[in-house]
Structures are given as C-alpha cells and as structure tokens.
Tab-separated table of C-alpha atoms and ligand atoms in Angstrom:
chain	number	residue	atom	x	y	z
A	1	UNK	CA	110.444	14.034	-101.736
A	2	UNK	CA	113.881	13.702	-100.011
A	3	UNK	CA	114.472	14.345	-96.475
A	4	UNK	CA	117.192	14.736	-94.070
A	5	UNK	CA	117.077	12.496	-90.751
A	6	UNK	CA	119.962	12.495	-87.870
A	7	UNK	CA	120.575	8.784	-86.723
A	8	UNK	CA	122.721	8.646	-83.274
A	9	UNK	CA	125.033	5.480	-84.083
A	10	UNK	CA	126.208	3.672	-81.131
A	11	UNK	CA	127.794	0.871	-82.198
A	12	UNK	CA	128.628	-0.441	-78.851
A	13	UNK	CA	131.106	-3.617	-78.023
A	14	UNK	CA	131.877	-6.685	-79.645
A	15	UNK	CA	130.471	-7.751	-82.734
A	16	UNK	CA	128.289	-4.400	-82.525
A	17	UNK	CA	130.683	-2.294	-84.687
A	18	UNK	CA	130.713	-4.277	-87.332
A	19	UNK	CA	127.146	-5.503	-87.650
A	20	UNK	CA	126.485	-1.383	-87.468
A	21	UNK	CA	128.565	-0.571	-90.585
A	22	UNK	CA	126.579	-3.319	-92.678
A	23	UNK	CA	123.259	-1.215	-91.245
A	24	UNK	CA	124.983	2.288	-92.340
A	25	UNK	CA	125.406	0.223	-95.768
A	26	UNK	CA	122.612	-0.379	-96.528
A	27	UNK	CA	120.967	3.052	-95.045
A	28	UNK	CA	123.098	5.060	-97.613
A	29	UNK	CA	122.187	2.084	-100.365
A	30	UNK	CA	118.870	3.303	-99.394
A	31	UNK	CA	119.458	7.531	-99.619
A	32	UNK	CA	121.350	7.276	-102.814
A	33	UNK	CA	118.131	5.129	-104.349
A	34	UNK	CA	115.570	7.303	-102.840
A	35	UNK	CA	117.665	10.541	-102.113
A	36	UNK	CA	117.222	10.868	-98.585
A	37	UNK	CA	119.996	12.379	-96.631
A	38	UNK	CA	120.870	10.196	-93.099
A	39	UNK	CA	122.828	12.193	-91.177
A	40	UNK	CA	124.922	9.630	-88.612
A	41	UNK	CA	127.056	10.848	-85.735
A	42	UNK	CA	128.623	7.870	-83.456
A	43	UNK	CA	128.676	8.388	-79.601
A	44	UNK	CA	130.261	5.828	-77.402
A	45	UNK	CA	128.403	3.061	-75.175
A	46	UNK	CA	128.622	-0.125	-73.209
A	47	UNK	CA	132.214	-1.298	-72.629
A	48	UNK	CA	134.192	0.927	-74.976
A	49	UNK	CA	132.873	3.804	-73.228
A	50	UNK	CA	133.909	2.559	-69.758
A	51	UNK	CA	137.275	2.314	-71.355
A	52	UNK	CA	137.350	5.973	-72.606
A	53	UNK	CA	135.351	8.136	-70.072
A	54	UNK	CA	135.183	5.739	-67.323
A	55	UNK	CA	131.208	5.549	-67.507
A	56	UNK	CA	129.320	2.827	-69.888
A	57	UNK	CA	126.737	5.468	-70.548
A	58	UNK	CA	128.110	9.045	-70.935
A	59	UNK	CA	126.385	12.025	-71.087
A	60	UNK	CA	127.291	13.109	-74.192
A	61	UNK	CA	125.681	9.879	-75.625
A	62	UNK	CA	122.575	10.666	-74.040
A	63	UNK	CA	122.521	13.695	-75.358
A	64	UNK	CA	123.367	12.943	-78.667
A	65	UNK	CA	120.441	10.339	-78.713
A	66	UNK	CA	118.078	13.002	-77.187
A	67	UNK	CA	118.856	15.425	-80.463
A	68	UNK	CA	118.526	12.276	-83.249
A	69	UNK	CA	115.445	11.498	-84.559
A	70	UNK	CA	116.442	7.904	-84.215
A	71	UNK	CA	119.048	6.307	-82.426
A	72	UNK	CA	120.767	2.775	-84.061
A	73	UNK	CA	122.593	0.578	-81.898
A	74	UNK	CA	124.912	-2.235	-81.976
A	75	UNK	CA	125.266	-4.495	-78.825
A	76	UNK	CA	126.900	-3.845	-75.666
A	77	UNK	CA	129.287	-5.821	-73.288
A	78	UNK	CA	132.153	-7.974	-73.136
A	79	UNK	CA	133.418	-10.867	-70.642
A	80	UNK	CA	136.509	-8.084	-69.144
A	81	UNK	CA	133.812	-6.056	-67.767
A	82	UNK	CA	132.219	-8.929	-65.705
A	83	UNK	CA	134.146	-7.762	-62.377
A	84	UNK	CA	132.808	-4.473	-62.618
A	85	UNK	CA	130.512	-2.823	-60.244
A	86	UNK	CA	126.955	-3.399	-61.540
A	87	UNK	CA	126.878	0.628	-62.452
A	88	UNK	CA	129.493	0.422	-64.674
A	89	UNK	CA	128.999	-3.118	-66.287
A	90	UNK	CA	127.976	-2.032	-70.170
A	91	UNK	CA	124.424	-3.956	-70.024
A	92	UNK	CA	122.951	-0.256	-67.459
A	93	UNK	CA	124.450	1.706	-70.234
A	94	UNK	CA	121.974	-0.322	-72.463
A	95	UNK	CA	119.046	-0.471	-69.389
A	96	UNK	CA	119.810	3.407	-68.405
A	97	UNK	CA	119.679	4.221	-72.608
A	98	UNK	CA	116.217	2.405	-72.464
A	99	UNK	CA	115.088	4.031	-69.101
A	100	UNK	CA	116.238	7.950	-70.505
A	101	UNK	CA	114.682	7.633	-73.833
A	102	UNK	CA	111.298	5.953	-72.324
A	103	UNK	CA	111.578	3.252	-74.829
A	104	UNK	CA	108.708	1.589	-73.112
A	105	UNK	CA	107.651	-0.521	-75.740
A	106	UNK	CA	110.009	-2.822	-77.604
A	107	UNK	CA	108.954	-4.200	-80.722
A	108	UNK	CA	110.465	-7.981	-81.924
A	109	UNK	CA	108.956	-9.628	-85.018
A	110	UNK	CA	109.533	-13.198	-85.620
A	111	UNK	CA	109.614	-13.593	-89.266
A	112	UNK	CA	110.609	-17.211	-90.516
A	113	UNK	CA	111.403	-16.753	-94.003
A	114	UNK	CA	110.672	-19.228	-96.317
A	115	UNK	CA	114.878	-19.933	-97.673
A	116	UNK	CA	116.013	-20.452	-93.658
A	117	UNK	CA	112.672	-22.820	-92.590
A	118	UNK	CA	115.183	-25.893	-93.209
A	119	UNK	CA	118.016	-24.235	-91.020
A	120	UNK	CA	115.798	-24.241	-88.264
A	121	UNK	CA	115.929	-26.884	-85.464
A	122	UNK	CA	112.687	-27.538	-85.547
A	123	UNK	CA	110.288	-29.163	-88.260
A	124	UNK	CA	109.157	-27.123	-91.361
A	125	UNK	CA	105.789	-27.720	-91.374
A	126	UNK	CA	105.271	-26.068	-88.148
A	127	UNK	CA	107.464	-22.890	-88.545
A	128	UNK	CA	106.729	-22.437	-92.294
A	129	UNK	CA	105.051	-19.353	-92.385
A	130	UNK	CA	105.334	-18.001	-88.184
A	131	UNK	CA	104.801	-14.597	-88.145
A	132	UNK	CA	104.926	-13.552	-84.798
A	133	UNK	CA	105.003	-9.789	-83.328
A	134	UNK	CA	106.574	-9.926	-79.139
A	135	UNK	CA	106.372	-6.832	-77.633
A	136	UNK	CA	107.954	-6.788	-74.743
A	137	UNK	CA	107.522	-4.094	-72.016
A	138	UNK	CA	111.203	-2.605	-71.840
A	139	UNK	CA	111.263	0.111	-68.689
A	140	UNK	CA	109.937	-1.839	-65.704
A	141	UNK	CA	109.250	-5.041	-64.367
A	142	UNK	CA	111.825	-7.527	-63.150
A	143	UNK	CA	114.739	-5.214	-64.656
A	144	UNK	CA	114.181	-2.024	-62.778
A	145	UNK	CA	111.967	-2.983	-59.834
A	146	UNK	CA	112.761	-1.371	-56.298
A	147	UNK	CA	113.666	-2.669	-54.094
A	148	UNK	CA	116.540	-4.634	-55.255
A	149	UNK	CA	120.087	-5.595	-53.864
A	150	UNK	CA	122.074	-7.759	-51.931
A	151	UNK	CA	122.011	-7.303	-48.321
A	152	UNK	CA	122.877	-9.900	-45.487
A	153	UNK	CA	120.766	-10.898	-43.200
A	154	UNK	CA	121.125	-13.185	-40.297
A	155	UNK	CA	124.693	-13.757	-41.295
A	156	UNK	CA	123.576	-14.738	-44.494
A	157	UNK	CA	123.716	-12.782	-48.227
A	158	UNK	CA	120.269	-12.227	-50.020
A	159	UNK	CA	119.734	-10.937	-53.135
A	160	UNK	CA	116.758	-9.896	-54.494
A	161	UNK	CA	114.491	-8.064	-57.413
A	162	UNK	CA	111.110	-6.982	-57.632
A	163	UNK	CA	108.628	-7.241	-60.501
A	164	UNK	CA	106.514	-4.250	-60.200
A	165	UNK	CA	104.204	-2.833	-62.548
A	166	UNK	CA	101.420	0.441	-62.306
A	167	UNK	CA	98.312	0.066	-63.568
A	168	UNK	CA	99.705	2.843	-66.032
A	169	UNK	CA	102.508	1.049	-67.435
A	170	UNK	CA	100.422	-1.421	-68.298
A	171	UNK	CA	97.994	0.217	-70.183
A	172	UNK	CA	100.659	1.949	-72.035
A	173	UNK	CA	101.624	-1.328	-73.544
A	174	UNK	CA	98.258	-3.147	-74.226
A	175	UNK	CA	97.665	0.033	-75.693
A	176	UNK	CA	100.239	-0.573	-78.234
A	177	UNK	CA	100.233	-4.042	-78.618
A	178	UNK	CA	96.170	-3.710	-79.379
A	179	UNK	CA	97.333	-1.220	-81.542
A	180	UNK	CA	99.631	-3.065	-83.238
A	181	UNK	CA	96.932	-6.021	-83.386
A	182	UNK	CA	94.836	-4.347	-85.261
A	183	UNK	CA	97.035	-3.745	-88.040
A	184	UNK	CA	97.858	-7.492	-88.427
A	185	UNK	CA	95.905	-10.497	-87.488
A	186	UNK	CA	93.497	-8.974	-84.762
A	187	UNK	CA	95.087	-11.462	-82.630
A	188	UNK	CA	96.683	-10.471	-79.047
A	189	UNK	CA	98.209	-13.013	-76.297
A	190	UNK	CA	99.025	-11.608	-73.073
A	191	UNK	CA	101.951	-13.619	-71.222
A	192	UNK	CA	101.934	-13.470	-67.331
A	193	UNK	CA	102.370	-15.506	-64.158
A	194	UNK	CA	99.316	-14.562	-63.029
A	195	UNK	CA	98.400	-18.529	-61.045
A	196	UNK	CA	101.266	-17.029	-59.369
A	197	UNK	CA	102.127	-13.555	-59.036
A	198	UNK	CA	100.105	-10.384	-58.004
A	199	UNK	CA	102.053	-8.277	-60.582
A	200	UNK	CA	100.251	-10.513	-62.867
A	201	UNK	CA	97.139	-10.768	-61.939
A	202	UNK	CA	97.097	-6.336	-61.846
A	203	UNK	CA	98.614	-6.879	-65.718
A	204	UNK	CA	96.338	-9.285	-66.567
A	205	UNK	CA	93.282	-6.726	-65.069
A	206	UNK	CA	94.683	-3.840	-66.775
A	207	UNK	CA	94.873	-5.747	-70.075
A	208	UNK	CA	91.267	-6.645	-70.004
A	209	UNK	CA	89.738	-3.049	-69.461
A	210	UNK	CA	92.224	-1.853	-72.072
A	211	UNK	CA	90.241	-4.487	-74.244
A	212	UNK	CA	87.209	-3.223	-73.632
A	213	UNK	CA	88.256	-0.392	-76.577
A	214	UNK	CA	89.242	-3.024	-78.752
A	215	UNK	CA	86.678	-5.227	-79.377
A	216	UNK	CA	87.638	-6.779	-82.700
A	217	UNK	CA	91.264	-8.244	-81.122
A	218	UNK	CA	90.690	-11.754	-79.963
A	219	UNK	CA	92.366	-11.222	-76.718
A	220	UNK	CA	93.844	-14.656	-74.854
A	221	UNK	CA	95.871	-14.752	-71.648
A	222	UNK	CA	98.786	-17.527	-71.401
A	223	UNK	CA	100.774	-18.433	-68.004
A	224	UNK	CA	104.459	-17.703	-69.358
A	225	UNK	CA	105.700	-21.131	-68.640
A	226	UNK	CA	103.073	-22.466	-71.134
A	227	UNK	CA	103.845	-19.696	-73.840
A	228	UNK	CA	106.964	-21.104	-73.468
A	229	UNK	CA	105.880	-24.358	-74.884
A	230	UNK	CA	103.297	-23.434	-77.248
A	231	UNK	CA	106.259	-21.378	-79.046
A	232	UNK	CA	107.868	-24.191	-79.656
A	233	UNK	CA	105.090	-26.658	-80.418
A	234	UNK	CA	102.623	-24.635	-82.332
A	235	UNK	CA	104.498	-21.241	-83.196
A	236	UNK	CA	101.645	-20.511	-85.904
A	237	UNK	CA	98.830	-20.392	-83.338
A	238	UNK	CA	100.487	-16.392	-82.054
A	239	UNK	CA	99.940	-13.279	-83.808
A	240	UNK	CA	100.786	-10.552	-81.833
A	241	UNK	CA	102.662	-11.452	-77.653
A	242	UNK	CA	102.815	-8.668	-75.185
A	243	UNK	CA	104.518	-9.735	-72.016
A	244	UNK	CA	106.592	-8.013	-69.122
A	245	UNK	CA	110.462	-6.927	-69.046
A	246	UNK	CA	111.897	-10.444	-68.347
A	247	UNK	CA	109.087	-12.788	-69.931
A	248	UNK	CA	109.778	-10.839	-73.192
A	249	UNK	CA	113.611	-11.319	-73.082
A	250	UNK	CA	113.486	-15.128	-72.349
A	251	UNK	CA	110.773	-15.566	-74.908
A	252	UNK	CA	111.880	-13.514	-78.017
A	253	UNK	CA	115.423	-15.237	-77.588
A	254	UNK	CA	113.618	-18.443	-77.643
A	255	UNK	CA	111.353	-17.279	-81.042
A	256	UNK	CA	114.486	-16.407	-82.527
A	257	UNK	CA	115.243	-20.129	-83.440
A	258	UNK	CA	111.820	-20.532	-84.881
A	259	UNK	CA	113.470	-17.931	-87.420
A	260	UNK	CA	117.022	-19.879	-87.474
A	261	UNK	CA	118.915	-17.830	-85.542
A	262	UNK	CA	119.857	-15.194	-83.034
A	263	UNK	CA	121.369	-13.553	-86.013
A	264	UNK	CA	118.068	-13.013	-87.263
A	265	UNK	CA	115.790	-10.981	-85.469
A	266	UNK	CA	115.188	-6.981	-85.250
A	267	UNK	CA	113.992	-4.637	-82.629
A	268	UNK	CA	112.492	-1.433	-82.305
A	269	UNK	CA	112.125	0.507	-78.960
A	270	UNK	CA	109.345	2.819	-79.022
A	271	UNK	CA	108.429	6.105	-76.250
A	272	UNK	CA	105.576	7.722	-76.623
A	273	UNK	CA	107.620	11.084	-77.854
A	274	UNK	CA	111.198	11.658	-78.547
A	275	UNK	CA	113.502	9.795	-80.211
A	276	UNK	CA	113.050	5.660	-80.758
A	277	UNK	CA	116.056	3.375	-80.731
A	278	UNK	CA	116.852	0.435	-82.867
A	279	UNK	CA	118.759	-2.648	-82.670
A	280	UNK	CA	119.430	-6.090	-83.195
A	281	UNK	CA	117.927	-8.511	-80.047
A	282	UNK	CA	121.143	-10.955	-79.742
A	283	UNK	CA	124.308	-9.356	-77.703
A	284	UNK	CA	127.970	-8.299	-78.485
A	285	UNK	CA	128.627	-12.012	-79.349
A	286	UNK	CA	132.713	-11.225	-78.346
A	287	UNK	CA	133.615	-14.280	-79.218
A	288	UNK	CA	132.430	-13.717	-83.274
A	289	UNK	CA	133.917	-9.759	-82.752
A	290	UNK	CA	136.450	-8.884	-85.727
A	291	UNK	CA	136.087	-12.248	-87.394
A	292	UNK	CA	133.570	-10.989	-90.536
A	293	UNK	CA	131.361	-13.696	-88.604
A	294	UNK	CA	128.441	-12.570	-87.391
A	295	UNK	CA	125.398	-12.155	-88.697
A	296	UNK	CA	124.387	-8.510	-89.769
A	297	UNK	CA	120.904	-9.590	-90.853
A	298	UNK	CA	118.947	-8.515	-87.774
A	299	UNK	CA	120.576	-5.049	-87.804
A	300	UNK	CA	119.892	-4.618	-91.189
A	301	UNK	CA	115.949	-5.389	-90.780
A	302	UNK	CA	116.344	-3.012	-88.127
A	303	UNK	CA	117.676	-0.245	-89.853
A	304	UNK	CA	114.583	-1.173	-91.749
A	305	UNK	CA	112.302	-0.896	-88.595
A	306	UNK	CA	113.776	2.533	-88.020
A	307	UNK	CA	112.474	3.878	-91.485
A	308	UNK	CA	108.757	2.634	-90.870
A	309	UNK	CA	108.708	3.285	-87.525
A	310	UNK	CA	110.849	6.523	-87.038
A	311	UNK	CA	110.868	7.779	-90.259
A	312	UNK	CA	107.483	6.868	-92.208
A	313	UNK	CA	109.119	5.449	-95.090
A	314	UNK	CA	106.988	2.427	-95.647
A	315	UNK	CA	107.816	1.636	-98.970
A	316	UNK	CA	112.325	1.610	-98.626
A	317	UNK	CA	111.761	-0.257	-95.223
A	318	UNK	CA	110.141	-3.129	-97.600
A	319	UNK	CA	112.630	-2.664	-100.483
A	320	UNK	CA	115.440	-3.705	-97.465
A	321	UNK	CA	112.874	-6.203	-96.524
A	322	UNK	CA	113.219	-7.366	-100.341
A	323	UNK	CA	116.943	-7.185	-100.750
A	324	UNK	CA	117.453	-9.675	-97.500
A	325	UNK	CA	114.942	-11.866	-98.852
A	326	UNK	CA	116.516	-11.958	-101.951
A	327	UNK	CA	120.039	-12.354	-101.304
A	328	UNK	CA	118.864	-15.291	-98.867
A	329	UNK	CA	116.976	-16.927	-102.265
A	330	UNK	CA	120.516	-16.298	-103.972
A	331	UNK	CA	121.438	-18.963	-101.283
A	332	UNK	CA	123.751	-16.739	-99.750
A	333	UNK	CA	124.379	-17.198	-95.987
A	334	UNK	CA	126.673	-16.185	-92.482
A	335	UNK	CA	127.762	-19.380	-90.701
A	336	UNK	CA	124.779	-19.094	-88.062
A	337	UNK	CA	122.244	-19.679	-91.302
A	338	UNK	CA	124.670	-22.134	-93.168
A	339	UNK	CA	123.454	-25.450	-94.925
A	340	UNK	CA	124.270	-27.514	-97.510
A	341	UNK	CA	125.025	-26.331	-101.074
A	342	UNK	CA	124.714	-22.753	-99.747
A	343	UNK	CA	127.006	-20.062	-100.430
A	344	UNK	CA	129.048	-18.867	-97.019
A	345	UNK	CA	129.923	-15.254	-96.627
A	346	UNK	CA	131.223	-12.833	-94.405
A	347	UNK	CA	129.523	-10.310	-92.011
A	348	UNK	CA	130.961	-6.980	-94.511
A	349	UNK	CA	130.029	-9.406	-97.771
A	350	UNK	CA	126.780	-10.433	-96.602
A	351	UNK	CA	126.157	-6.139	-96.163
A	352	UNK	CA	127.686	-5.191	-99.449
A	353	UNK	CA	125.618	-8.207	-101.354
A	354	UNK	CA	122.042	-6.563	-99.678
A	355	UNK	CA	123.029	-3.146	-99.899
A	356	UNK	CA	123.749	-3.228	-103.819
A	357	UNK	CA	120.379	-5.224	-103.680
A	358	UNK	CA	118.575	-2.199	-102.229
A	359	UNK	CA	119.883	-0.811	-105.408
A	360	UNK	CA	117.909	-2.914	-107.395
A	361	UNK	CA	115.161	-4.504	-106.615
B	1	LIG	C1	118.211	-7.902	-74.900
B	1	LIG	C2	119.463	-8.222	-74.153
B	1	LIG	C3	119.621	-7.248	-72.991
B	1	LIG	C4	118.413	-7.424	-72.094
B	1	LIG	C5	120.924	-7.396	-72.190
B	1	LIG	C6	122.140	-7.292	-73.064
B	1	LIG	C7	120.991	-6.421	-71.051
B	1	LIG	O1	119.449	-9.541	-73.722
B	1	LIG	O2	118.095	-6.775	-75.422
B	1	LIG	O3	117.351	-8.766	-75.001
B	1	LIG	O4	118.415	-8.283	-71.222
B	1	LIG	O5	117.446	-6.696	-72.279
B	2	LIG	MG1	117.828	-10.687	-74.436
C-alpha cells in the first residue's frame, strides 16, 4: 500500500550536500518502484546556517525536524568556522540537533561486504564476514557533561569535561542494545573504563541488572582500551557493542576501516518518540566538497536505515541494501574504495548507477 512520509533534509556543509542528493536519488528510485510518496523539505544547519541566520542551529530547523517523521542529514562543519565561539561552531548545531530530538541511541553497523574485504587495510581472513552492530549512547557522557569549561586557576588555564551518566540513561541504552541483540546474534559487549572510572563502574552495574531481563544475550564487559584492540585483531569475535558518547565515536570510526572506509558506514539516531535522524558517521570531508569525490555509500545505506527504522519498510530498505551490493559486484567504486581493475566513478555517478539499481533488482 503506498504511503506518504515527510523527511526534514539537512544537508549541512561540505561534502554533505552532495552525498544528500545521491540519498534523495535513490529515495525517489525507491517511491517510483514501490509508490510511496517522500515528501522532503531542506532546512539549513552547521556552517551554512551560521552564514545565513547567524546561528548553526536555527529554529526553524528544529522545528522542521520536530514535524518530519524522519530527519536525513548530511555532515556539518568546515575549517572557516574553527575561530568561532564554541556556540556557534557547526559541530553544537549537530550535538544541540541530537540533544532536541533525544536521539539517545545511535545505531552504526559495520558491514564488511564481501567485493571491498581486499580494499581493506587489514587481512581478509579476519574481516571477511564482520558484522558488527555499535551503538553508541549519543545525549550524554563526555559530550554534554556539566561541568565543563575553561577557567584559570592559580594563574593558570584549565579546561575540563565531565563524563556523567544516570542510572536511567543507562538503562535506556542496554535496553536497546539487548534489544537489538536479540534480533541478531544474542551477543552484547559492553565497552567502559570501568578499572578506571566511576561513571563506568555505575554503567557497567546498570548493564548487568538490565541483563537480568535478558537472559538469552551472552552479555561480556570489555575495558575500552582493549575493545580497541580486539577490533582490530579479531573483529569477528563482536556482535552487537554498546558503549558511552565518546568510546562510541572513537570506536565506530575505527570499525569503519574493517569495512574499507569512512565512506562506508550508516547511522541511525533513535529517541524513544518523535522523530529519528539519519546520517552518514564520517564528517563534511571539505576538502572532497564539490569535487564528485566522496563517497555517497554510507548515506545511501542510511536512507536505507531510515525506511526500516522510521518507516517499517523492511523489504525496500534491503532492495537499497541489494542495489549497493550489486553495483559494488559490477566493480564499480569512489576513490576511497578504489583497487585495481575496478571501475572509478563519481559521487552523482556512483548515486545514479544504485538508484536505477533500486529499479531493478
Ligand atoms: C560523529 C562525528 C560528530 C561527533 C562530530 C562531527 C561532532 O564525529 O557523528 O561521529 O563527534 O559525534
Ligand atoms: Mg565521529
């Protein structure tokens, strides 16, 4: 049965506009085969907004997110803004877009598909076949702790952040990562600091009695510096990762080259009601910006997130799933996933070859 959905687009700074209109693509590849309608309406944020309203996060954008049922994002920020007061640098349009919406939980598979294993830095046979789901926590933490600043004291600056969690944030998350468990490999790794920090050591509390009403996930606990390792020497051993703010950042950046690239990997931001927002993990990548260089891959999948996620449509989020998959076998590839005897393309080819895909397969 068709159905009507309003997507907020912010496409954002950098490489983000263009990445977005490979997304929009393949969205209306995807309501013409299925007869959906998507209904998109752009707001501003990050950077460009500064430049137009003099605020990286207007309030018109917030609203317009707040009425959507999904919002789709680009990437925000740009070296010119780096002298900017911290409130008006275009990452706390991105952090205050997160905070608004309550996108508490933020959703990062690791998929290493089978045509990009020999891009990859690493050996085959040990990220041949990684499937790895990272949640990270998204609205507290490291990133929006209190207190935080820079002060001076005795004559000297200080800066300073604090990781803080409730016992209710936490559970929040495990509740979705055991969720999220359950539906794939009954398999759950908590990352903390916990040898170290007291924030930890409350997560890693809270994680267990949220446990208690899972009892078929195989819970483990891993010290974040160690995840960090075991990512990279035995990717295959993680099914599902749920870690806090700043753990998740470092480490799904880090997964991404177990997939080949930046370029690669998708996000979803979930709340527990309202509106969830989508977009690719990497930044605005300004140095790739109006090129046709970067990579629109992970914006696509996350268009792709936003119909299973968002929009229950199970079966066109796979058929994008199929049409990336399929264009890669083609051996067709962005500079980031290049290697011998394959075929390079641009960032608005590489969208035009997956969206008449979606067509077809
Ligand atoms: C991400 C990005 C952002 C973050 C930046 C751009 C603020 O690195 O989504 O992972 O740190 O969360
Ligand atoms: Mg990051």
């Amino acid at each position: 049965m068709a159905q009507e959905f309003k997507i907020a687009v912010l496409p954002g700074d950098g490489i983000g506009p263009e990445i977005i209109e490979q997304g929009i693509k393949v969205l209306d590849a995807v309501s013409k085969r299925f007869n959906h309608k998507f209904i998109f309406t752009k707001g501003l944020i990050g950077g460009i907004a500064y430049d137009k309203t003099g605020v990286p996060l207007p309030d018109e954008t917030l609203e317009l997110a707040k009425n959507s049922d999904a919002v789709f994002l680009g990437a925000v920020g740009d070296w010119k803004y780096d002298t900017l007061e911290p409130n008006l640098r275009p990452e706390k349009a991105l952090l205050g877009i997160r905070k608004a919406l309550n996108l508490f939980a933020n959703l990062r598979p690791v998929t290493v598909y089978e045509e990009l294993v020999s891009t990859s830095t690493l050996k085959e046979e040990y990220i041949s076949g990684v499937d790895i789901m990272i949640i990270r926590e998204l609205t507290g933490g490291l990133y929006f702790g209190e207190p935080k600043g820079i002060d001076t004291v005795n004559g000297q600056k200080r800066g300073y952040n604090t990781m803080v969690y409730t016992e209710s944030e936490v559970e929040r998350i495990a509740k979705v990562a055991f969720e999220v468990a359950m539906k794939r490999g009954k398999k759950l790794c908590s990352v903390d600091k916990a040898n170290v920090l007291d924030v930890s050591r409350l997560w890693r509390e809270v994680i267990e009695k949220v446990a208690k009403d899972y009892p078929e996930v195989e819970l483990s606990h891993m010290y974040v510096d160690n995840a960090a390792m075991q990512l990279i020497r035995n990717p295959k051993q993680f099914d599902v990762m749920v870690t806090e703010n700043m753990f998740g950042d470092i480490l799904s950046d880090e997964a991404s080259m177990l997939a080949g690239s930046l370029g690669m990997l998708a996000s979803a931001s979930l709340s527990d009601k309202g509106p969830s927002l989508y977009e690719p993990i990497h930044g605005s990548a300004p140095d790739l910006a109006n090129q046709d260089k970067a990579n629109p891959i992970a914006t696509i999948m996350s268009a792709a997130m936003m119909l299973k996620y968002s929009f229950n449509l199970d079966t066109e989020a796979d058929v994008i799933e199929k049409a990336v998959k399929s264009i890669l076998a083609e051996g067709y590839r962005t500079g980031d996933i290049i290697s011998e005897s394959k075929i390079l393309v641009g960032t608005a080819k590489m969208g035009d070859l997956i969206a008449n895909k979606v067509l077809q397969v």
